[in-house]
Coordinates of C-alpha atoms in Angstrom, one line a residue:
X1 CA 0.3 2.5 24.9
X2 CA 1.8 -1.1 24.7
X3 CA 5.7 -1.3 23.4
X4 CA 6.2 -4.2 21.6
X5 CA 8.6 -6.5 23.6
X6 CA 11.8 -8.4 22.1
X7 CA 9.9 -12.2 21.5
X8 CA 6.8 -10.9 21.9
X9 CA 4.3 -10.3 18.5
X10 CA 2.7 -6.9 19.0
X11 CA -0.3 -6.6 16.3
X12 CA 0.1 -2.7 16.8
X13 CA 3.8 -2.3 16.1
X14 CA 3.4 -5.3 13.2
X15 CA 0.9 -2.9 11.7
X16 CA 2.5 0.4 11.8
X17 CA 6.2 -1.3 11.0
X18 CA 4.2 -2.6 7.7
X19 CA 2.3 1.0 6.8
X20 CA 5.2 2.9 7.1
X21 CA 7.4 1.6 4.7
X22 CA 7.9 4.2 1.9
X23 CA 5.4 4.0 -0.9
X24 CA 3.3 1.3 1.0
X25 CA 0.2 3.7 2.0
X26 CA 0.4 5.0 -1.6
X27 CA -0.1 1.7 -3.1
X28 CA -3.0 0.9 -0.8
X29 CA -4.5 4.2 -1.8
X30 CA -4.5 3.9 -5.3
X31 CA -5.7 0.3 -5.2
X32 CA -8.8 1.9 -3.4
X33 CA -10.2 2.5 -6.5
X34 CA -10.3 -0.5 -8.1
X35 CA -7.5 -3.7 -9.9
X36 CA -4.5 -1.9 -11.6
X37 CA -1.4 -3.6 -13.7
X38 CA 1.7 -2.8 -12.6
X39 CA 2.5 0.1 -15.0
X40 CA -1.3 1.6 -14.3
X41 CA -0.1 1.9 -10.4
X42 CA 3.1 3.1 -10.8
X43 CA 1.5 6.1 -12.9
X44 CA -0.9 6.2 -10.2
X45 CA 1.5 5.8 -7.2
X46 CA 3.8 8.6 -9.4
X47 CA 7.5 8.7 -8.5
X48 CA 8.3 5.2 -7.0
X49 CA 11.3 3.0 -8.7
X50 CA 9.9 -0.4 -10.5
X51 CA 12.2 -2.2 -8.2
X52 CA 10.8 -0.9 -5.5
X53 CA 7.3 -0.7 -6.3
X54 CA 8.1 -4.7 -6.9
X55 CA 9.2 -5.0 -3.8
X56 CA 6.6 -3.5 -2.0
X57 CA 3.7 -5.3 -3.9
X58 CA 5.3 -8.8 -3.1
X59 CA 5.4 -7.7 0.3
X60 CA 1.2 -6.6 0.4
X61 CA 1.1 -10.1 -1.4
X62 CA 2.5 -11.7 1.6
X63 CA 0.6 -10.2 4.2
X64 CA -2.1 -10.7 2.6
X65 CA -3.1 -7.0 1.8
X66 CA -2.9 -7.4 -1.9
X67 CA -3.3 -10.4 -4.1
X68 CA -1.9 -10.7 -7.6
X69 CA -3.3 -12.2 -10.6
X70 CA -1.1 -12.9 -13.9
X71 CA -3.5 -12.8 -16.4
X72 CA -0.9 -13.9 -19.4
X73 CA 2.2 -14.8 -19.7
X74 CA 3.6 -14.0 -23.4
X75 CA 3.0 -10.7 -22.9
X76 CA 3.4 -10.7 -19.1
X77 CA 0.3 -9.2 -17.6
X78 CA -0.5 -9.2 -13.8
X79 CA -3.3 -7.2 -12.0
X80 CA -3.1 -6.3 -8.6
X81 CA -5.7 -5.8 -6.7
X82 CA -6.9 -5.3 -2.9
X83 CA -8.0 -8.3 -0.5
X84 CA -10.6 -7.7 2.3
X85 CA -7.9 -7.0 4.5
X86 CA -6.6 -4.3 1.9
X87 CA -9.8 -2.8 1.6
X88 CA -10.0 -2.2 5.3
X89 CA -7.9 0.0 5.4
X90 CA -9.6 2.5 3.7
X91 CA -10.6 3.3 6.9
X92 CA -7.0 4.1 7.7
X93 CA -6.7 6.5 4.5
X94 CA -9.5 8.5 5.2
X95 CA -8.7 9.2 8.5
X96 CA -4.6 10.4 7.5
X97 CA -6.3 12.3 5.0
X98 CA -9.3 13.6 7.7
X99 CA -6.2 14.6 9.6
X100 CA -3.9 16.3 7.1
X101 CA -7.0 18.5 5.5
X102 CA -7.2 19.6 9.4
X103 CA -3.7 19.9 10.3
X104 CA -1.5 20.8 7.3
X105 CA -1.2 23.5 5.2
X106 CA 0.0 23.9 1.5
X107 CA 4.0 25.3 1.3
X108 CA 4.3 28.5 0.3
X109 CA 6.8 28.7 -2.4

């Protein structure tokens, strides 16, 4: 497996450095199923910080994973909302959840 070099862009390490920021993968889940605002996916994403889930959605915008619309601004609405590049990785999802079904089994209390 390639290690990503100091000065040298990995796609691989990009990727995984990207996906594994907390909450990201959730996001990218629930937008699986179709535009959200932002309080729809927090309810969906459950248990992330606005702040946060801000964060994280400018940062999809960015990259190019998610795009934003505002759809008014008196009251401020926005729907967010996967891009093709989002919705490739759906892909991604089912295979984590392929795995975990397989490998991991529920706590005992």
């Amino acid at each position: 497996m390639a290690e990503a070099h100091e000065g040298a862009f990995c796609p691989v390490y990009a990727a995984i450095n990207l996906l594994q920021e907390k909450w990201t993968l959730h996001i990218i889940r629930a937008l699986l199923s179709g535009p959200k605002g932002f309080n729809e996916l927090a309810r969906a994403v459950g248990g992330v910080n606005p702040a946060t889930l801000s964060q994280r959605l400018e940062h999809l915008v960015q990259v190019g994973v998610v795009e934003k619309r505002v759809e008014s601004h008196m009251p401020p609405r926005t729907r967010y909302q996967l891009t093709e590049a989002g919705r490739e990785l759906e892909a991604v999802v089912a295979a984590i959840e392929r795995w975990a079904k397989a490998h991991l089994k529920t706590p005992v209390s």
